PDB file of C-alpha atoms and ligand atoms in Angstrom:
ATOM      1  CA  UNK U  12       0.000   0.000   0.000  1.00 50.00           C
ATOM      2  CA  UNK U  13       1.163   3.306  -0.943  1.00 48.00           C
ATOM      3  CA  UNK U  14       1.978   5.848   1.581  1.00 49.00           C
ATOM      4  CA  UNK U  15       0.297   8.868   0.589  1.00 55.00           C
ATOM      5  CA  UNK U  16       2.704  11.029   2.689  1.00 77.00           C
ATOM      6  CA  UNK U  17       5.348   9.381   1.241  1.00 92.00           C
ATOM      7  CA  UNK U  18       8.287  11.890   0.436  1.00 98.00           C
ATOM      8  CA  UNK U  19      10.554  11.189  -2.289  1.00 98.00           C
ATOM      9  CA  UNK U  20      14.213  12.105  -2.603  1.00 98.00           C
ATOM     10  CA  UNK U  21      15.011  13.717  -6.074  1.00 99.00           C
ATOM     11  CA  UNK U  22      18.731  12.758  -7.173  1.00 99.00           C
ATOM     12  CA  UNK U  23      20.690  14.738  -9.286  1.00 98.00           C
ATOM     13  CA  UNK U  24      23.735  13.793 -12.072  1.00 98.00           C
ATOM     14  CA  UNK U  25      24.855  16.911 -13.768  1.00 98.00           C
ATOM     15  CA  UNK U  26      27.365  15.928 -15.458  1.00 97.00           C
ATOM     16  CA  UNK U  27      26.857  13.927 -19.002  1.00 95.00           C
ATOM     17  CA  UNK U  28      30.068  12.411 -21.077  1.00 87.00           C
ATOM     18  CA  UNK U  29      28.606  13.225 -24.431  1.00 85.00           C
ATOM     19  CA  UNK U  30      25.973  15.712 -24.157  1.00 90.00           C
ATOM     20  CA  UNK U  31      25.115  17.132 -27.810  1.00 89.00           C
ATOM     21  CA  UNK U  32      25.259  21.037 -27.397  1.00 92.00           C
ATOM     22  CA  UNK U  33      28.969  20.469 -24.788  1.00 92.00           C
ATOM     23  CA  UNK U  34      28.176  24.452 -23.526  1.00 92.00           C
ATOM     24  CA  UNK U  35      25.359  22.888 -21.579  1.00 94.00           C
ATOM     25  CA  UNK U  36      27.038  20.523 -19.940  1.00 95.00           C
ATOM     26  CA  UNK U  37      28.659  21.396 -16.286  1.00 95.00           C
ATOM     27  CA  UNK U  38      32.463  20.507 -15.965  1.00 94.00           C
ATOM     28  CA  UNK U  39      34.209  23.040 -14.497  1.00 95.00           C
ATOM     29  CA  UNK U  40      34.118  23.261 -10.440  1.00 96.00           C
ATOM     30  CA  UNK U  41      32.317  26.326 -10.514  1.00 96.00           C
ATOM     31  CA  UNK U  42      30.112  25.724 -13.109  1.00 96.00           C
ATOM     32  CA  UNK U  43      28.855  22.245 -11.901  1.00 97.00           C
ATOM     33  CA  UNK U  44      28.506  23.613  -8.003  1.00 97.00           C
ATOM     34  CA  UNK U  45      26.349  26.480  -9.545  1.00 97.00           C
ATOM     35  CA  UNK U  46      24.269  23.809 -11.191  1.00 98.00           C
ATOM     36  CA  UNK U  47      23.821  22.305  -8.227  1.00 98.00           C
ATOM     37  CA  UNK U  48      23.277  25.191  -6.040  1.00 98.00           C
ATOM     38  CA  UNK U  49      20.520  25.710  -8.484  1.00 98.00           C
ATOM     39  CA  UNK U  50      19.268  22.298  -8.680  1.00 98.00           C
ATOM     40  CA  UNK U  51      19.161  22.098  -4.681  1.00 98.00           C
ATOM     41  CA  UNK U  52      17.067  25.027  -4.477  1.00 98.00           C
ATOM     42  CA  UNK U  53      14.714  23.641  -6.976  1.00 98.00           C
ATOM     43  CA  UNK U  54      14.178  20.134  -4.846  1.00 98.00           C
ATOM     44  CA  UNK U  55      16.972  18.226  -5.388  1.00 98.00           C
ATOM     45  CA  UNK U  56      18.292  16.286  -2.275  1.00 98.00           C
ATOM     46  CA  UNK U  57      21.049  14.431  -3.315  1.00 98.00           C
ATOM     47  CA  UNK U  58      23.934  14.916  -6.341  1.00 98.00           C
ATOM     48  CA  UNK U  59      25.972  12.241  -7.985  1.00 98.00           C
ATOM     49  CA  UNK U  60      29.215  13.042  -9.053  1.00 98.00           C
ATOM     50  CA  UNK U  61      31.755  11.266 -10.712  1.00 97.00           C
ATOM     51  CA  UNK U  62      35.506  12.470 -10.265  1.00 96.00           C
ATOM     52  CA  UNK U  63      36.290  13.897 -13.565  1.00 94.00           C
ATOM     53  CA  UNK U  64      39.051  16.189 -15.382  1.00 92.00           C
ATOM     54  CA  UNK U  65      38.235  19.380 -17.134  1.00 91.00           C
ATOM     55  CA  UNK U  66      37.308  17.347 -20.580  1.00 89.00           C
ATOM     56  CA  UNK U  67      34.889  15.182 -18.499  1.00 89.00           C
ATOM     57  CA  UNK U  68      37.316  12.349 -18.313  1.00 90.00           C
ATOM     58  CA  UNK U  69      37.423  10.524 -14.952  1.00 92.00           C
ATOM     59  CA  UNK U  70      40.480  10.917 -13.521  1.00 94.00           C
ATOM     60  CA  UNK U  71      42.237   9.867 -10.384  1.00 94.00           C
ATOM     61  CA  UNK U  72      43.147  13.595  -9.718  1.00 95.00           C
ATOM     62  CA  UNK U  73      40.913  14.717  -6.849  1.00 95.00           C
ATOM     63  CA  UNK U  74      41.762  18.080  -7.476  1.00 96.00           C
ATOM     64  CA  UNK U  75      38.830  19.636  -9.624  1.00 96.00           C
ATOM     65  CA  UNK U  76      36.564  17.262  -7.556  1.00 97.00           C
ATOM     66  CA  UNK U  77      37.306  18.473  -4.045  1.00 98.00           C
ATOM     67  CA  UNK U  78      37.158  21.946  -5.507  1.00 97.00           C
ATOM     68  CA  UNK U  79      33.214  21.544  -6.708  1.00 98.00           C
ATOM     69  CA  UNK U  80      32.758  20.121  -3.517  1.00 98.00           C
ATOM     70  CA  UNK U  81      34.359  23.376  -1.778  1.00 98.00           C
ATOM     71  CA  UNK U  82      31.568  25.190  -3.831  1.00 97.00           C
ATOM     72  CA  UNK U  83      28.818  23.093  -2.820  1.00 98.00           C
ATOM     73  CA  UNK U  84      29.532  23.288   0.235  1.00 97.00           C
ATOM     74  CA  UNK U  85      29.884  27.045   0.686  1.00 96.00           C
ATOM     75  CA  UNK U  86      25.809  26.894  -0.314  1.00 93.00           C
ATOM     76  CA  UNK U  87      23.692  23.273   0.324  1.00 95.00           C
ATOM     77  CA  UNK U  88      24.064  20.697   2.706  1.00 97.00           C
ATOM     78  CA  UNK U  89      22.532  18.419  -1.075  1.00 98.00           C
ATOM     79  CA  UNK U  90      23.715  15.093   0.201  1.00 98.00           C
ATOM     80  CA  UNK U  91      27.175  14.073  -1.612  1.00 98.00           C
ATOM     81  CA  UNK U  92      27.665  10.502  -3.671  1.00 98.00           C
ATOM     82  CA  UNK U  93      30.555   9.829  -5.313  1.00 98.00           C
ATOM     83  CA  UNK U  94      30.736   7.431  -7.860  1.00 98.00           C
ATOM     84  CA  UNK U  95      32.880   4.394  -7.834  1.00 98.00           C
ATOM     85  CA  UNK U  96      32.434   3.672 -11.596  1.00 95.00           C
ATOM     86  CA  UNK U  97      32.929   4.449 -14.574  1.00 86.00           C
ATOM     87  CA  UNK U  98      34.030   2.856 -18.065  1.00 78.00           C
ATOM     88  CA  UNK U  99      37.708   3.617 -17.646  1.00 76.00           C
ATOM     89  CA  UNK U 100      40.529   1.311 -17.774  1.00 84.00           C
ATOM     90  CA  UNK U 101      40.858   3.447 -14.142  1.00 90.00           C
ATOM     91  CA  UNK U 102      42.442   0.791 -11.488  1.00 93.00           C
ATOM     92  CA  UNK U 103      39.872  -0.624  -8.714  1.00 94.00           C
ATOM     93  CA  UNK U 104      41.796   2.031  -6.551  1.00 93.00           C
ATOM     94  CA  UNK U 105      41.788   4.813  -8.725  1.00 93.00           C
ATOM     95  CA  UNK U 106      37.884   3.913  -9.097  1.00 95.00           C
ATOM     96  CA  UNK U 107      37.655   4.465  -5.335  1.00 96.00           C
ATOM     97  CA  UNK U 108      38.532   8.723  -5.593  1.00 97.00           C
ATOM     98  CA  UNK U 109      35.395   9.852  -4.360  1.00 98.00           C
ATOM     99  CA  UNK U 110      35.557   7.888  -1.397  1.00 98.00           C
ATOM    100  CA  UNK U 111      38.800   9.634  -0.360  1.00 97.00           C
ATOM    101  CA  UNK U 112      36.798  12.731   0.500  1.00 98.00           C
ATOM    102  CA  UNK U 113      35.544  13.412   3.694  1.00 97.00           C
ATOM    103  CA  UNK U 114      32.358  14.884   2.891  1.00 98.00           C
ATOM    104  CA  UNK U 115      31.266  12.012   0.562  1.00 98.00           C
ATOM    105  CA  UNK U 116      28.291  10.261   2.251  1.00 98.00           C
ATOM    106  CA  UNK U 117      27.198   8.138  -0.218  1.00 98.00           C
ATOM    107  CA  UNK U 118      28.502   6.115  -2.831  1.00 98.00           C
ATOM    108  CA  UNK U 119      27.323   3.919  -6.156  1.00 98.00           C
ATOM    109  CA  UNK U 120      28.642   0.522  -5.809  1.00 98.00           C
ATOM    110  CA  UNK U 121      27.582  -1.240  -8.928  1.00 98.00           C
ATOM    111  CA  UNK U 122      26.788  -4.696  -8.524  1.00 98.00           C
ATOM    112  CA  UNK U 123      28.219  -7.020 -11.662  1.00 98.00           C
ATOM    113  CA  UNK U 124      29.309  -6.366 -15.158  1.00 97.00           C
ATOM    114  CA  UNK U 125      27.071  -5.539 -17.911  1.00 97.00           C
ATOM    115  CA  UNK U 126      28.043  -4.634 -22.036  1.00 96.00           C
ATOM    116  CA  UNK U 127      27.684  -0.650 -22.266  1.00 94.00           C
ATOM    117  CA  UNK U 128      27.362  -0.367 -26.131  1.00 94.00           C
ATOM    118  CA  UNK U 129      29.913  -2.191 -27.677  1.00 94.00           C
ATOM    119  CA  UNK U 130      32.051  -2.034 -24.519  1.00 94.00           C
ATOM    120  CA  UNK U 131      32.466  -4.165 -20.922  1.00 95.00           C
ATOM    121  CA  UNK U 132      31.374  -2.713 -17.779  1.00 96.00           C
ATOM    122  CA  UNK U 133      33.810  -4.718 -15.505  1.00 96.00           C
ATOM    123  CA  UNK U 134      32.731  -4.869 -11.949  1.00 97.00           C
ATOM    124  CA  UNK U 135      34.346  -8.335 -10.445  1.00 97.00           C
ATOM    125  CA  UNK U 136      32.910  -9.840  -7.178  1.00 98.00           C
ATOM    126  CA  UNK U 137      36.438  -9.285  -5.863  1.00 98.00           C
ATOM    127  CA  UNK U 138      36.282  -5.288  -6.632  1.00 97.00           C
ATOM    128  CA  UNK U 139      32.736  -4.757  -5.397  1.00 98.00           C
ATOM    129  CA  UNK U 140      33.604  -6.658  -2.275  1.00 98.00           C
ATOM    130  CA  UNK U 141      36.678  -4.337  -1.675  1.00 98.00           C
ATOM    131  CA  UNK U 142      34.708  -0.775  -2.841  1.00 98.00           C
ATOM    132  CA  UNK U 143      32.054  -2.428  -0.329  1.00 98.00           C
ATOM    133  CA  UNK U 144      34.860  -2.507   2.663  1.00 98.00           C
ATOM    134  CA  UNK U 145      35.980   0.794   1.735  1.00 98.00           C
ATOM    135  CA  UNK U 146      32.498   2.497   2.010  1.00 98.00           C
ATOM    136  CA  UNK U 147      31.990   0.579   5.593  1.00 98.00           C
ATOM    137  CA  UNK U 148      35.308   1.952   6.589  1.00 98.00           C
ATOM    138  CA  UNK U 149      34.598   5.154   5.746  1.00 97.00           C
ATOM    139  CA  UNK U 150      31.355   5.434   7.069  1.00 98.00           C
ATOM    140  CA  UNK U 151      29.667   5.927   3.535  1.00 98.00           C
ATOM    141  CA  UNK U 152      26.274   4.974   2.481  1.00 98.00           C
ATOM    142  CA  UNK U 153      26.513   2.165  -0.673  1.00 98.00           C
ATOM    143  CA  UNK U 154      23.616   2.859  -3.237  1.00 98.00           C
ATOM    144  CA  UNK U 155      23.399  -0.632  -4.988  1.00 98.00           C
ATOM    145  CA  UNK U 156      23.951   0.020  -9.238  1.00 98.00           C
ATOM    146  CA  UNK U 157      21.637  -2.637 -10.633  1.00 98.00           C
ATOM    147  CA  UNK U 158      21.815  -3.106 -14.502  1.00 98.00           C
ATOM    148  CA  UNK U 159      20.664  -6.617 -14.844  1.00 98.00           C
ATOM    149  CA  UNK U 160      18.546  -8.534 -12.323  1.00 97.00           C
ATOM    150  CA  UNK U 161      21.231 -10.910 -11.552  1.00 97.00           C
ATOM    151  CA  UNK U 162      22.989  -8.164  -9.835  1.00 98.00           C
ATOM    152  CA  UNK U 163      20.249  -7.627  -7.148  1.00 97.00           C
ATOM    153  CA  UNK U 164      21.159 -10.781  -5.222  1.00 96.00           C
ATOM    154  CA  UNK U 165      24.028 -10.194  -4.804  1.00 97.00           C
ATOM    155  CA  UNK U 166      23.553  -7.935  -1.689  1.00 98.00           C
ATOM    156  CA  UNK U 167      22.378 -11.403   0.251  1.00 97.00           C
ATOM    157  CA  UNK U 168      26.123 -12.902  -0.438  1.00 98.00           C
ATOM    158  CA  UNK U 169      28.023  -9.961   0.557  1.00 98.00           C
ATOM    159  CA  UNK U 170      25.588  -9.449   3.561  1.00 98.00           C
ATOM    160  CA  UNK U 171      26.684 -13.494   4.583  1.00 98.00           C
ATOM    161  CA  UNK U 172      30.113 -12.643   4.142  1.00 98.00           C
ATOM    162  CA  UNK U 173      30.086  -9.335   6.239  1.00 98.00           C
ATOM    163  CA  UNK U 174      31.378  -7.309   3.587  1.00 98.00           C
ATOM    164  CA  UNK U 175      27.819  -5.245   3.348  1.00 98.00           C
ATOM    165  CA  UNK U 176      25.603  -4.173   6.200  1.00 97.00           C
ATOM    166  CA  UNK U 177      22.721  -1.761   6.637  1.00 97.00           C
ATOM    167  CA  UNK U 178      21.966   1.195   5.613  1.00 98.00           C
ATOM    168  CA  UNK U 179      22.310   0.885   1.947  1.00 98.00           C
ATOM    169  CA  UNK U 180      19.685   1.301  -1.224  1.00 98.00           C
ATOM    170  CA  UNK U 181      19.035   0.109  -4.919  1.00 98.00           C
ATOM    171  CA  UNK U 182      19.218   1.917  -7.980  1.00 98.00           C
ATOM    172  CA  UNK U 183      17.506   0.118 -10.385  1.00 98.00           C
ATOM    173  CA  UNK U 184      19.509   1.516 -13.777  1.00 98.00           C
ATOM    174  CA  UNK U 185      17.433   0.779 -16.840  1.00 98.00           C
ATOM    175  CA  UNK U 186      17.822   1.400 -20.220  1.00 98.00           C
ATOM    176  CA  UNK U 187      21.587   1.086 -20.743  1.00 97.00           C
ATOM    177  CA  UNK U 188      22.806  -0.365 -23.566  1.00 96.00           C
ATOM    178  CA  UNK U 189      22.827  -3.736 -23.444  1.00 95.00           C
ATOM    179  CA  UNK U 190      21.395  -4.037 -19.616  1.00 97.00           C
ATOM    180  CA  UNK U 191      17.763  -4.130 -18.495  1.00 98.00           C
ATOM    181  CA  UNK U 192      15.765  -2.254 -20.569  1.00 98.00           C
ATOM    182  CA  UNK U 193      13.709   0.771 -19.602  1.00 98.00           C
ATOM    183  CA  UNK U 194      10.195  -0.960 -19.555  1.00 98.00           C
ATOM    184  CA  UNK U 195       7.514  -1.388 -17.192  1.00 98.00           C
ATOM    185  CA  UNK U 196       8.105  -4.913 -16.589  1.00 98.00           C
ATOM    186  CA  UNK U 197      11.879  -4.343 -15.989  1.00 98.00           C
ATOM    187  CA  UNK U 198      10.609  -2.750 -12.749  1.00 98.00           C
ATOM    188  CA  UNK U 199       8.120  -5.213 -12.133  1.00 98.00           C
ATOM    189  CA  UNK U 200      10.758  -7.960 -12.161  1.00 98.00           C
ATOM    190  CA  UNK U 201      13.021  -6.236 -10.025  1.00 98.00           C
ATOM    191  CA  UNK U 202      10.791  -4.879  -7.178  1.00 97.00           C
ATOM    192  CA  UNK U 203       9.434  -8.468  -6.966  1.00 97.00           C
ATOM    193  CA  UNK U 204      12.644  -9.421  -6.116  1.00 96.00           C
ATOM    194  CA  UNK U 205      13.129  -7.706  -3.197  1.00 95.00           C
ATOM    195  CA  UNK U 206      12.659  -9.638  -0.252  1.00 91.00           C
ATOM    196  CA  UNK U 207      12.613  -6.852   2.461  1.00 91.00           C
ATOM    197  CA  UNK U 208      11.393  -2.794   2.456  1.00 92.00           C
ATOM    198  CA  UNK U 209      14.650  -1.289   1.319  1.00 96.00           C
ATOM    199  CA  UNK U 210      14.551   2.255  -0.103  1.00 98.00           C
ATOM    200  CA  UNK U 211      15.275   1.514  -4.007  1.00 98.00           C
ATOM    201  CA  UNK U 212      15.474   4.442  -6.196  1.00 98.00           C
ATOM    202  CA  UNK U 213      15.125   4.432 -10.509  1.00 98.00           C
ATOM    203  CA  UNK U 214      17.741   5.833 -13.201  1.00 98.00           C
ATOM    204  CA  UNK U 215      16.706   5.907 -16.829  1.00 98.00           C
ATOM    205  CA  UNK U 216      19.634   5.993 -19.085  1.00 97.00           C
ATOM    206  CA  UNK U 217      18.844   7.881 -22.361  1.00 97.00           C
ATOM    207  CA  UNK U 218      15.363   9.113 -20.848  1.00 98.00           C
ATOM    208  CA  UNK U 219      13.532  10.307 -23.524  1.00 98.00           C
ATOM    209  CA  UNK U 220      10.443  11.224 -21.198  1.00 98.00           C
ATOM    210  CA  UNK U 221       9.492  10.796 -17.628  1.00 98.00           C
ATOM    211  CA  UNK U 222       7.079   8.178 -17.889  1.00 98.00           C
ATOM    212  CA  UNK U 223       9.103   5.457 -16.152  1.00 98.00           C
ATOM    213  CA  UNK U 224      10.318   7.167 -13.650  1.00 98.00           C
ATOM    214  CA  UNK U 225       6.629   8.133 -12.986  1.00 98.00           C
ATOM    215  CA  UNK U 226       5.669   4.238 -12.738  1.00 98.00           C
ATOM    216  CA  UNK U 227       8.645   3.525 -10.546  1.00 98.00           C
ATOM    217  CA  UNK U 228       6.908   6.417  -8.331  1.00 98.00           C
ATOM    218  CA  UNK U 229       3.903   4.962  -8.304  1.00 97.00           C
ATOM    219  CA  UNK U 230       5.260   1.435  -7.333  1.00 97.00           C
ATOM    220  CA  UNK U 231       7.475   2.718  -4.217  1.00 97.00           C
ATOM    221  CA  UNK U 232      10.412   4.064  -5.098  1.00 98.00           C
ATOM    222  CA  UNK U 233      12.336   6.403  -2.716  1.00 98.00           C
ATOM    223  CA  UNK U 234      14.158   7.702  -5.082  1.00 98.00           C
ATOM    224  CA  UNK U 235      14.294   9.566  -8.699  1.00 98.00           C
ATOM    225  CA  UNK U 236      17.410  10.170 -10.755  1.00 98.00           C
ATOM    226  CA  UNK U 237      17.521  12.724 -13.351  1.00 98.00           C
ATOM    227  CA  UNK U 238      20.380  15.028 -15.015  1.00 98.00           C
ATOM    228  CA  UNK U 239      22.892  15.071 -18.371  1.00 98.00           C
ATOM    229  CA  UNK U 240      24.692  11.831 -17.004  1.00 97.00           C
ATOM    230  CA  UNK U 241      21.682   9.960 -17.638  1.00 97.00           C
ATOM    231  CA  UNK U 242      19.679  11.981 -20.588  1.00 97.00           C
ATOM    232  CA  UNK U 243      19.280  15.814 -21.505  1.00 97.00           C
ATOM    233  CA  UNK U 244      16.032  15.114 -22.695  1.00 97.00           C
ATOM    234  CA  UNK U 245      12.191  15.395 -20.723  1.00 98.00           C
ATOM    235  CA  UNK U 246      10.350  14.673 -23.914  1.00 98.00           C
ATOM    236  CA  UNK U 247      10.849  13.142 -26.755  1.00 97.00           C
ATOM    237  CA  UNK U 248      13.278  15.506 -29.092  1.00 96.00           C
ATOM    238  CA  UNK U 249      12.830  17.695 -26.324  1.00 97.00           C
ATOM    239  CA  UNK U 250      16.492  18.446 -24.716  1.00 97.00           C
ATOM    240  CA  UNK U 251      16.406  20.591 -21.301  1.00 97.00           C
ATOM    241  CA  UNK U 252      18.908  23.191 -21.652  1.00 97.00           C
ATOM    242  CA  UNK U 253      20.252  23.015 -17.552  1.00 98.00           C
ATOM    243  CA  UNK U 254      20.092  20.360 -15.166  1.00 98.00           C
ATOM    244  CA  UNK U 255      17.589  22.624 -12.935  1.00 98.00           C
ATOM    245  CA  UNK U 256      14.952  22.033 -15.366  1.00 98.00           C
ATOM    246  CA  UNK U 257      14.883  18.546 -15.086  1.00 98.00           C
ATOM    247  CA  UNK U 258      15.008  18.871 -11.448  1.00 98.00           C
ATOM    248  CA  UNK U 259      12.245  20.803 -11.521  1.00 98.00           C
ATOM    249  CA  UNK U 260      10.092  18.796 -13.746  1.00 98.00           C
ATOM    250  CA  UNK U 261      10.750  15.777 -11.660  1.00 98.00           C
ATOM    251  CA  UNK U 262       9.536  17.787  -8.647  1.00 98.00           C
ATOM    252  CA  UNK U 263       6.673  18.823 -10.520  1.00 98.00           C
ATOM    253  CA  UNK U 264       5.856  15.061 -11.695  1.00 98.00           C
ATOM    254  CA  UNK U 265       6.100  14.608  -7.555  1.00 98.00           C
ATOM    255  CA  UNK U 266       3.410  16.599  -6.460  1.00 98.00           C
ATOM    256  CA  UNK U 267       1.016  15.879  -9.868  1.00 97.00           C
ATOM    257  CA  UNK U 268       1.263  12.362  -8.506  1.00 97.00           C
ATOM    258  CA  UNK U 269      -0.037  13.421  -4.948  1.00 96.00           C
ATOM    259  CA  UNK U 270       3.573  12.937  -3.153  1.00 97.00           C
ATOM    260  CA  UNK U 271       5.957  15.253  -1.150  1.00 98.00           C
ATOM    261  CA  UNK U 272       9.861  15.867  -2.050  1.00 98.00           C
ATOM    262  CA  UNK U 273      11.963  14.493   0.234  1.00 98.00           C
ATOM    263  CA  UNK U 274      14.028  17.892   1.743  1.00 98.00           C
ATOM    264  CA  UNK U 275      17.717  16.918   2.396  1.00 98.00           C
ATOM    265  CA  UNK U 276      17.312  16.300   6.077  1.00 97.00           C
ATOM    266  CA  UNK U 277      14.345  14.168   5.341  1.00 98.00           C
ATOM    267  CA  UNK U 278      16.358  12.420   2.151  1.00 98.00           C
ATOM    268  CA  UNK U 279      19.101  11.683   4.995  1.00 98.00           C
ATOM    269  CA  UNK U 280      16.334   9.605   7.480  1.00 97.00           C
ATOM    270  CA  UNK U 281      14.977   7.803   4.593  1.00 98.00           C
ATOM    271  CA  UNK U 282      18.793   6.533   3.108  1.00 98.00           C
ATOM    272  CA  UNK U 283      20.097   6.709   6.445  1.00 98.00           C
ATOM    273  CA  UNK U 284      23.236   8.726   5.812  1.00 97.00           C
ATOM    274  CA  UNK U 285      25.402   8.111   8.541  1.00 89.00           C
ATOM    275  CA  UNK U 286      27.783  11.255   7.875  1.00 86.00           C
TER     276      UNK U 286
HETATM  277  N1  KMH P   9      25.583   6.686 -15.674  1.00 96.22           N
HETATM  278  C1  KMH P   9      24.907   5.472 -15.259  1.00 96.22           C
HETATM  279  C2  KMH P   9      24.339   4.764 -16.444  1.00 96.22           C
HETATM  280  C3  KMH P   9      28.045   4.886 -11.367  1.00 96.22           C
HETATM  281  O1  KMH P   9      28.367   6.040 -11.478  1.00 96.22           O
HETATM  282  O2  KMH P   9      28.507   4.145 -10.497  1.00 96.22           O
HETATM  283  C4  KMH P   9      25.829   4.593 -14.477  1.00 96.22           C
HETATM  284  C5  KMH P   9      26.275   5.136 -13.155  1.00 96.22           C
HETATM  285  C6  KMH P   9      27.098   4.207 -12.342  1.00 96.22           C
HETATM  286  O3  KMH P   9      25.938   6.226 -12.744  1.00 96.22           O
HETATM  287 ZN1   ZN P  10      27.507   7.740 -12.443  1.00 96.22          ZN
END
């Protein structure tokens, strides 16, 4: 039964490897932090960010990363994930950047390989088990990556083996190319595998309009991803021209649905950030 107080937590990406008009698209410390400043102020509650260089490359160099974080800092308490991933031939310890930053509270932790295009998204169980230890040791929240519904029980192994313990969440990520795709029963599939009330949260790769992140609404989720990482688009041919106004349509999708959006102290209960 759906809570009809429920609040929802609107998640942010900003920043997309191949966005189509590159002016757009947030890179530069100051530049990204003002996106988010914006986006924060709009609804959103949490940002994902993945440590890149000034050409959007991911990069070991913390530099530019702890910078936009400086920024963000200096105007929202947004709640921080890093990113451990990324298709780079990055080593498992380079992947782990973000987590070298204080003020990181959350983390993706993506849970098996999957093709990306014509490419290999490697994510061994030896590498997700050590990301895993590094996000307990540092105190940070994992958000579960799920491309392929094989990947969801994994949890229950690294839970036996004491690598993974509460609090964590799902995000179910549909629609990448070759992973789950971004259909109705997709989300079906996976919430019916999910033996216990987690929060779970939805990311549509290549959106091309809102309407499954509206079902995954509707069937529970805590959580709703948008921003140029994922897609620059709200409608079909219809690119947003900043990251705010996909924020803002997602909080607008919210309330048309009868919910609440989460505010960052209320997205912090829900995922249980510890820091
Ligand atoms: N951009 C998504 C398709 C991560 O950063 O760990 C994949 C992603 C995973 O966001
Ligand atoms: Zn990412």
């Amino acid at each position: 039964m759906i809570n009809k107080h429920r609040k929802i937590i609107v998640s942010v990406a900003p920043v997309g490897r191949e966005v189509s008009t590159p002016s757009i698209n947030p890179i530069t410390p100051g530049h990204v932090a003002a996106e988010v400043a914006a986006c924060a102020e709009a609804g959103a509650s949490m940002v994902h960010l993945h440590v890149r260089d000034r050409r959007g490359n991911q990069t070991a160099d913390m530099t530019d990363f702890s910078r936009t974080l400086d920024h963000i800092r200096a105007t929202s308490d947004i709640i921080i994930q890093g990113s451990t991933g990324g298709l780079v031939d990055l080593t498992i310890e380079e992947r782990s950047t973000a987590l070298n930053d204080q003020r990181v509270q959350t983390a993706s932790l993506n849970m098996g390989s999957v093709n990306f295009g014509d490419e290999v998204y490697v994510n061994t169980m030896p590498d997700i088990r050590h990301w895993a230890r590094r996000m307990a040791a540092e105190k940070i929240v994992p958000e579960l990556e799920i491309f392929e519904a094989g990947m969801l029980p994994v949890y229950k192994q690294l839970m036996d083996e004491g690598v993974l313990s509460h609090p964590f969440s799902f995000n179910f990520i549909l629609g990448v190319e070759w992973g789950l795709p971004a259909v109705p029963n997709s989300l079906f599939f996976l919430t019916s595998l999910l033996d216990a009330p987690f929060p779970w949260g939805v990311t549509h790769a290549a959106m091309q309009d809102f309407s499954i992140l509206a079902m995954a609404i509707g069937l529970g989720a805590a959580v709703v991803r948008v921003g140029f990482e994922d897609s620059v688009f709200y409608a079909p041919g219809k690119p947003a021209s900043t990251n705010v106004e996909l924020v803002k349509r997602a909080v607008a999708l919210i309330h048309n649905m009868g919910f609440e959006v989460a505010t960052t102290e209320e997205a912090r209960v829900i995922l249980d950030v510890l820091k």
